[in-house]
Each structure stands twice: as C-alpha cells, then as structure tokens.
Amino acid sequence: SSKSSNSPCLEFHFLTLFPDLFPAVLGTSLLGRAQEQGLASFTTHQLRDQAKDKHRTVDDTPYGGGAGMLMKADVLYAAWQAIVPERNPKTRTLLLSPQGPRFTQKRAHELLAYDRLVLICGHYEGLDERFIEECVDEELSIGDYVLTGGELPALVIADTVTRLIPGVVGNPASVADDSLENGLLKSPQYTRPRVWRDREVPEILLSGNHTAIAAWRDAESRRRTQAKRPDLWEAFLASGASLPPKKKS
Ligand code: SAM
C-alpha cells in the first residue's frame, strides 16, 4: 500500500457474504467524507467470489451434527489471503463474534495504531474454528446479544474507529468531550429556543461565565454517570481519576 506518514489512511476491509449491506452506511455523513478526504478507505470483499466449486459453496454442515451451517475455512482463507498475503504487524484481523471481549471506546482508540483492519463477518452458525485459529488476531463483540451476522457489528466498529481518525470530525474537542472518552457521560445539552414547553435552559449556560459553565458541566457529568451508569462510576472512582473539582477560592 502507499500510505504516506503525513496523510495516513486507515484501510478497512470487510469480508462478507452480504456486501450490499455496507455502502449506505459507509457513504453517508462523516464516514463518506473521511473516505473522500483519504483519511479512511472501505473495501468490501464478497466471500462467495472465493468459492471455487460449481455451486460457489461457502458453507457446510457441522461435523458431529447440530443445527445450522458453518462458513468453510478454505473459502474464508482464500479471501483473507488475498488481502493479507503475508503477516504484518500493522495489519490486524478482527472477527466479529458474540464470544469476543466487548468492543469499547478504549479499544477503538487502540485500533487506530494499525494501518489496515480486516473485519471478518460471520453468518449462519459461525465459522470453522480452524480458520479462527489460523488467521484471526482478535475477536470482538459489540454486546451480549446475538445478531444474524457480523456485518452490523463490523459497521459499528468501522464507524467508531473512523470518527477518531484525526481530521474526520472537524472540531477535535467534540470528540474529546464525548461520553466515555474520560470514563464519564457527557453533561446535558440544550439549543434554542431558550424556553420550550415551559422548560427552561439551565440559567448557568446563559451566564457567559465559562469557568462556572465548565464546573457545572463537570458536576453534571459526574452526577449523571453515577445515576445512569453506576458501573462506569465505580470504574471511574477506582481509576483514581476521581479527585473532586477544585473549589473556587
Ligand atoms: N453460533 C454462534 C455462537 O453461538 O457463538 C453465533 C453465530 S451468529 C448467529 C452469526 C454471526 O453474527 C457470528 O459469526 C458473528 O460474526 C456475528 N455476531 C452475532 N452476534 C454478535 C455480537 N454480539 N458481536 C459481534 N458479532 C456478532
């Protein structure tokens, strides 16, 4: 690839039986623009193109019996090898799987370190385990529920990671301020009109006092994390990042 260091482009490769699911998401809004600006590139690879038999078979029944079909290791491997002809520390092969550790904002930041992310989208009952052993660096789950396929999870990961590429979101502060970036939820937000259905915008936000506004937002952020996500709040306290905001002297 011709990735120059001053204009890095993060390549996403999706291995899938359903490439039609991708263009609407990847072509819209920030993701579409990231691609136009050369900050990210998105390529879908139809696994079925790698099936060599007359019927273009991509799946088969599981040894030992059981429900459903499994994606064949040889077909997956041919598709993978076309993208990853040799191992490279800057290339990461990810399998979307309900068995992986939960994908997080933290992991999204870490994935920015790679040049190329290869996302394997399972379908049916999943994949022949030997392909996973042979090729997959890491499994990732988007949550404790089971989808029909890895396509939506792959899009979730591509969207989350692309948003973090410097230059994709116009104002970097808006990413740094997001919920979860510092382990807390973002404070509530308001726009015009000032009164809507008798509900007023908190007075402090109209004060023009930026120090006071920042302190209010910080306090709200803590308060609502504690209320809405006690699990995050516990982790935040445990991280030692929990010193109370400095009192104004
Ligand atoms: N039989 C598999 C199991 O029990 O582990 C589940 C297969 S699921 C119906 C089909 C595919 O959807 C999986 O191979 C995976 O790629 C994807 N998938 C389903 N749930 C997922 C999740 N929570 N996170 C990421 N990928 C998921």
Coordinates of C-alpha atoms and ligand atoms in Angstrom, one line a residue:
S1 CA 0.0 0.0 0.0
S2 CA 1.1 3.6 -0.5
K3 CA 0.3 5.0 2.9
S4 CA 2.4 8.2 3.5
S5 CA 3.1 9.2 7.0
N6 CA 1.7 12.7 6.7
S7 CA -1.6 11.7 5.3
P8 CA -2.4 8.4 7.0
C9 CA -5.2 6.4 5.6
L10 CA -6.7 3.7 7.7
E11 CA -7.9 0.8 5.5
F12 CA -10.9 -1.2 6.4
H13 CA -11.5 -4.5 4.6
F14 CA -14.8 -6.3 5.2
L15 CA -15.0 -10.0 4.4
T16 CA -18.7 -10.7 4.0
L17 CA -21.4 -12.7 2.1
F18 CA -23.6 -9.6 2.1
P19 CA -21.6 -6.6 0.7
D20 CA -24.8 -4.8 -0.2
L21 CA -25.3 -4.0 3.4
F22 CA -22.3 -1.6 3.5
P23 CA -22.5 1.3 1.0
A24 CA -25.3 3.3 2.6
V25 CA -23.6 3.5 6.0
L26 CA -20.1 3.9 4.7
G27 CA -21.1 6.5 2.1
T28 CA -23.1 8.8 4.4
S29 CA -22.1 11.8 6.5
L30 CA -18.7 11.7 8.2
L31 CA -17.8 8.2 7.0
G32 CA -18.3 9.2 3.4
R33 CA -16.3 12.4 3.9
A34 CA -13.5 10.5 5.6
Q35 CA -13.2 8.4 2.6
E36 CA -13.3 11.3 0.1
Q37 CA -10.6 13.0 2.2
G38 CA -8.4 9.9 2.0
L39 CA -8.4 9.5 5.8
A40 CA -10.1 6.1 5.6
S41 CA -10.8 3.6 2.9
F42 CA -13.5 1.0 3.0
T43 CA -13.5 -2.1 0.8
T44 CA -15.9 -5.0 0.9
H45 CA -14.9 -8.4 -0.3
Q46 CA -17.5 -10.9 -1.4
L47 CA -16.6 -14.2 0.2
R48 CA -18.6 -16.1 -2.4
D49 CA -16.1 -15.0 -5.1
Q50 CA -13.6 -17.3 -3.4
A51 CA -15.7 -20.4 -3.6
K52 CA -14.2 -22.5 -6.4
D53 CA -16.8 -25.2 -6.9
K54 CA -19.6 -25.1 -9.5
H55 CA -22.2 -24.1 -6.9
R56 CA -20.0 -21.5 -5.2
T57 CA -20.5 -23.2 -1.9
V58 CA -19.5 -21.1 1.1
D59 CA -20.9 -23.1 4.0
D60 CA -21.4 -26.7 5.1
T61 CA -23.0 -28.7 7.9
P62 CA -21.1 -29.1 11.2
Y63 CA -19.2 -32.2 12.0
G64 CA -20.8 -34.0 14.9
G65 CA -24.2 -32.8 13.9
G66 CA -26.2 -29.9 15.1
A67 CA -28.3 -27.0 13.8
G68 CA -27.3 -24.6 11.0
M69 CA -24.4 -24.2 8.6
L70 CA -20.8 -23.2 9.1
M71 CA -18.7 -21.0 6.9
K72 CA -16.0 -23.0 5.3
A73 CA -12.3 -22.5 6.4
D74 CA -10.9 -22.8 2.8
V75 CA -13.2 -20.1 1.4
L76 CA -12.5 -17.7 4.3
Y77 CA -8.8 -18.4 4.0
A78 CA -8.7 -17.6 0.3
A79 CA -10.4 -14.3 0.8
W80 CA -8.2 -13.4 3.8
Q81 CA -5.0 -14.3 2.0
A82 CA -5.9 -12.1 -1.0
I83 CA -5.9 -9.1 1.5
V84 CA -3.2 -10.3 3.8
P85 CA -0.6 -12.1 1.6
E86 CA 1.9 -12.0 4.5
R87 CA 1.7 -11.2 8.2
N88 CA 2.3 -7.6 9.0
P89 CA 2.3 -6.1 12.5
K90 CA 0.4 -3.1 11.1
T91 CA -2.4 -5.3 9.8
R92 CA -5.0 -6.6 12.3
T93 CA -7.5 -9.3 11.6
L94 CA -10.7 -9.0 13.6
L95 CA -13.5 -11.4 13.9
L96 CA -16.9 -10.1 14.9
S97 CA -18.2 -12.6 17.4
P98 CA -20.5 -12.7 20.4
Q99 CA -17.7 -14.7 22.0
G100 CA -15.2 -11.9 21.9
P101 CA -14.4 -9.3 24.6
R102 CA -16.8 -6.3 24.5
F103 CA -15.7 -3.6 22.0
T104 CA -15.1 -0.3 23.8
Q105 CA -14.2 3.3 23.1
K106 CA -10.8 2.5 24.6
R107 CA -10.3 -0.4 22.2
A108 CA -11.4 1.9 19.3
H109 CA -8.6 4.3 20.2
E110 CA -6.1 1.4 20.3
L111 CA -7.1 0.1 16.8
L112 CA -6.0 3.5 15.3
A113 CA -2.5 2.2 15.7
Y114 CA -3.0 -0.2 12.7
D115 CA -2.8 0.7 9.0
R116 CA -5.2 -2.0 8.0
L117 CA -8.1 -3.6 9.7
V118 CA -9.6 -6.8 8.2
L119 CA -13.0 -7.5 9.6
I120 CA -14.4 -11.0 9.2
C121 CA -18.2 -11.0 9.2
G122 CA -19.6 -14.4 10.3
H123 CA -23.1 -15.6 9.3
Y124 CA -25.3 -18.6 9.9
E125 CA -23.9 -20.6 12.9
G126 CA -20.5 -19.1 12.6
L127 CA -17.1 -20.2 11.2
D128 CA -15.0 -23.3 11.1
E129 CA -12.8 -22.9 14.2
R130 CA -9.6 -23.7 12.4
F131 CA -9.8 -20.5 10.3
I132 CA -10.1 -18.6 13.6
E133 CA -7.0 -20.3 15.0
E134 CA -5.1 -19.8 11.8
C135 CA -5.9 -16.2 10.9
V136 CA -7.8 -14.2 13.5
D137 CA -5.8 -11.9 15.8
E138 CA -8.6 -10.8 17.9
E139 CA -12.4 -11.4 18.4
L140 CA -14.7 -8.5 19.3
S141 CA -18.3 -8.5 20.4
I142 CA -20.5 -5.4 20.3
G143 CA -22.6 -6.6 23.2
D144 CA -24.2 -9.6 24.9
Y145 CA -26.8 -10.4 22.3
V146 CA -26.7 -12.5 19.0
L147 CA -27.1 -10.9 15.6
T148 CA -27.7 -12.8 12.4
G149 CA -24.4 -11.7 11.0
G150 CA -21.2 -9.8 11.7
E151 CA -22.0 -7.0 9.1
L152 CA -23.7 -4.6 11.5
P153 CA -21.0 -5.2 14.2
A154 CA -18.3 -4.5 11.6
L155 CA -20.0 -1.3 10.6
V156 CA -20.3 -0.3 14.3
I157 CA -16.5 -0.8 14.7
A158 CA -15.7 1.0 11.4
D159 CA -17.9 3.9 12.4
T160 CA -16.5 4.3 15.9
V161 CA -12.8 4.0 14.8
T162 CA -13.2 6.3 11.8
R163 CA -14.7 9.0 13.9
L164 CA -11.5 9.0 16.0
I165 CA -9.1 9.5 13.0
P166 CA -7.7 13.0 13.3
G167 CA -9.4 15.3 10.8
V168 CA -12.6 13.3 10.4
V169 CA -14.6 15.2 13.0
G170 CA -14.0 18.9 12.3
N171 CA -13.5 20.0 15.8
P172 CA -11.3 17.6 17.8
A173 CA -12.8 19.0 21.1
S174 CA -16.2 17.5 20.2
V175 CA -14.6 14.0 20.2
A176 CA -12.6 14.6 23.4
D177 CA -15.8 15.8 25.1
D178 CA -17.9 12.8 24.2
S179 CA -19.4 10.4 26.7
L180 CA -17.0 7.7 27.7
E181 CA -13.9 9.5 26.5
N182 CA -12.9 10.3 30.1
G183 CA -14.9 7.4 31.6
L184 CA -17.9 9.6 32.3
L185 CA -21.1 10.5 30.5
K186 CA -21.4 13.9 28.9
S187 CA -23.5 16.6 30.7
P188 CA -26.9 17.5 29.3
Q189 CA -27.0 19.8 26.3
Y190 CA -29.5 22.4 25.0
T191 CA -30.1 24.6 22.0
R192 CA -32.6 27.3 21.0
P193 CA -35.3 28.1 22.0
R194 CA -34.5 29.2 25.5
V195 CA -37.9 28.1 26.7
W196 CA -39.7 25.1 25.2
R197 CA -42.9 23.7 26.6
D198 CA -42.2 25.6 29.8
R199 CA -38.8 24.0 30.2
E200 CA -36.0 26.5 30.6
V201 CA -32.4 26.1 29.7
P202 CA -30.3 26.0 32.9
E203 CA -29.5 29.6 33.8
I204 CA -25.8 29.0 34.2
L205 CA -25.5 28.1 30.5
L206 CA -26.7 31.6 29.6
S207 CA -24.3 33.3 32.0
G208 CA -21.3 33.7 29.7
N209 CA -19.1 32.6 32.7
H210 CA -17.0 29.9 31.1
T211 CA -15.3 28.8 34.3
A212 CA -18.7 28.4 36.0
I213 CA -20.1 26.6 33.0
A214 CA -17.2 24.2 32.9
A215 CA -17.6 23.5 36.6
W216 CA -21.4 22.9 36.1
R217 CA -20.8 20.6 33.2
D218 CA -18.2 18.6 35.2
A219 CA -20.5 18.2 38.2
E220 CA -23.5 17.2 35.9
S221 CA -21.3 14.7 34.1
R222 CA -20.4 13.1 37.4
R223 CA -23.9 13.2 38.7
R224 CA -25.4 11.6 35.7
T225 CA -22.7 8.9 35.4
Q226 CA -23.4 7.9 39.0
A227 CA -27.2 7.9 38.4
K228 CA -27.3 6.3 34.9
R229 CA -24.2 4.1 34.8
P230 CA -23.2 3.0 38.3
D231 CA -20.8 0.5 36.7
L232 CA -18.9 3.3 34.9
W233 CA -18.9 5.4 38.0
E234 CA -17.3 2.6 40.1
A235 CA -14.7 2.2 37.4
F236 CA -14.0 5.9 37.3
L237 CA -13.6 6.0 41.1
A238 CA -11.3 3.0 41.1
S239 CA -9.2 4.6 38.3
G240 CA -8.1 7.3 40.7
A241 CA -9.3 9.9 38.3
S242 CA -11.9 11.0 40.7
L243 CA -10.5 13.9 42.6
P244 CA -13.3 16.4 43.1
P245 CA -13.2 19.5 41.0
K246 CA -11.1 22.3 42.7
K247 CA -13.2 24.5 44.9
K248 CA -13.2 28.1 43.8
S249 CA -11.2 30.2 46.3
Ligands
SAM1 N1 -23.3 -19.8 16.8 C1 -22.5 -18.6 17.1 C2 -22.2 -18.6 18.6 O1 -23.0 -19.2 19.3 O2 -21.2 -18.1 19.0 C3 -23.3 -17.3 16.8 C4 -23.4 -17.1 15.3 S1 -24.3 -15.6 14.9 C5 -25.9 -16.2 14.6 C6 -23.7 -15.2 13.3 C7 -22.5 -14.2 13.2 O3 -23.0 -13.0 13.7 C8 -21.3 -14.5 14.1 O4 -20.5 -15.4 13.5 C9 -20.7 -13.1 14.3 O5 -19.9 -12.8 13.2 C10 -22.0 -12.2 14.2 N2 -22.4 -11.8 15.6 C11 -23.5 -12.1 16.2 N3 -23.6 -11.5 17.4 C12 -22.5 -10.7 17.5 C13 -22.1 -9.8 18.5 N4 -22.8 -9.6 19.6 N5 -20.9 -9.1 18.3 C14 -20.2 -9.3 17.1 N6 -20.6 -10.2 16.2 C15 -21.7 -10.9 16.3

